[in-house]
Amino acid sequence: QLIREIGSPPDAAGNRQAVDTTDDPASVETEPGFFFGPRDVAVSDEEVYVVDTGNERVQVFAPDGTFKRVWGGYGTGPDQFIEPVGITIDRNGLIWVADSGNARVSVFTPMGEPVQRFTVEAWPAPDPNGARPSFQPYLSFGQNGLLYVTSSQSGSVEVYDRTGNHIESITEVAGDTLQQPIGISPAANGDLLITDTGSNTIYRYTPTAQPPIAVIEEAGGSPVASPVGEASPDEAAPTSVTLPLPTALAGR
């Protein structure tokens, strides 16, 4: 059941606002509260942060959808983006954004003030002409406090500490080689769920030295749940799902 909408309302005929996608890299919509190609959302106790990818910005709303503020814009400056995609909030309330076109993770205060940024070497280098990239990176913190960043181009999940130091590259989960990991989100028990579009698979990864708990995959057109190791006591058994090109996901 639809509760409310945020963004461009339909006109009397039910049509949405038309957008011009040919003038790259140009802002498509400058009006606050409107979107073009939003990719991800992060929620704090009091605010909702939306990555307005096509407009190269982050918009902030109250839980009831009331617009509050916006920051960003096209460019390479510390408060700018080129094709931002994933977003997450750390335990201190800082906002972390996967800025794919600048091949970096950028960190902001809730008010949009730049705090730090660091390069993700596994991502394609920025285009010298400023063109938007085609891959979609997402990011999430593990229960160990480390940042996990997907890299579909390299078939890996890159791990960083909070200062931007690279810790490791994860290329295998549950004995399988990652092909095109895109979405990543925490599960209720602290594990990380990773969508691998290249293999039509959702992996459950435990961000410790322990083995992954389970992999949920589609095999030969029939969904199969394959447990790996022992399930956590507070985690229900994995369910079968059909996965046509899984991308982003959210946990709770």
Short mmCIF file of C-alpha atoms in Angstrom, two decimals, residues 145-147 159-166:
data_model
loop_
_atom_site.label_atom_id
_atom_site.label_comp_id
_atom_site.label_asym_id
_atom_site.label_seq_id
_atom_site.Cartn_x
_atom_site.Cartn_y
_atom_site.Cartn_z
CA GLY A 145 33.23 -1.04 12.06
CA LEU A 146 34.83 -1.53 8.64
CA LEU A 147 33.41 -0.13 5.41
CA VAL A 159 37.16 -3.20 2.62
CA TYR A 160 38.36 0.04 4.26
CA ASP A 161 38.75 1.37 7.75
CA ARG A 162 37.21 4.70 8.72
CA THR A 163 40.31 6.67 7.76
CA GLY A 164 40.31 5.29 4.21
CA ASN A 165 43.03 2.68 4.60
CA HIS A 166 42.45 -0.32 2.34
#
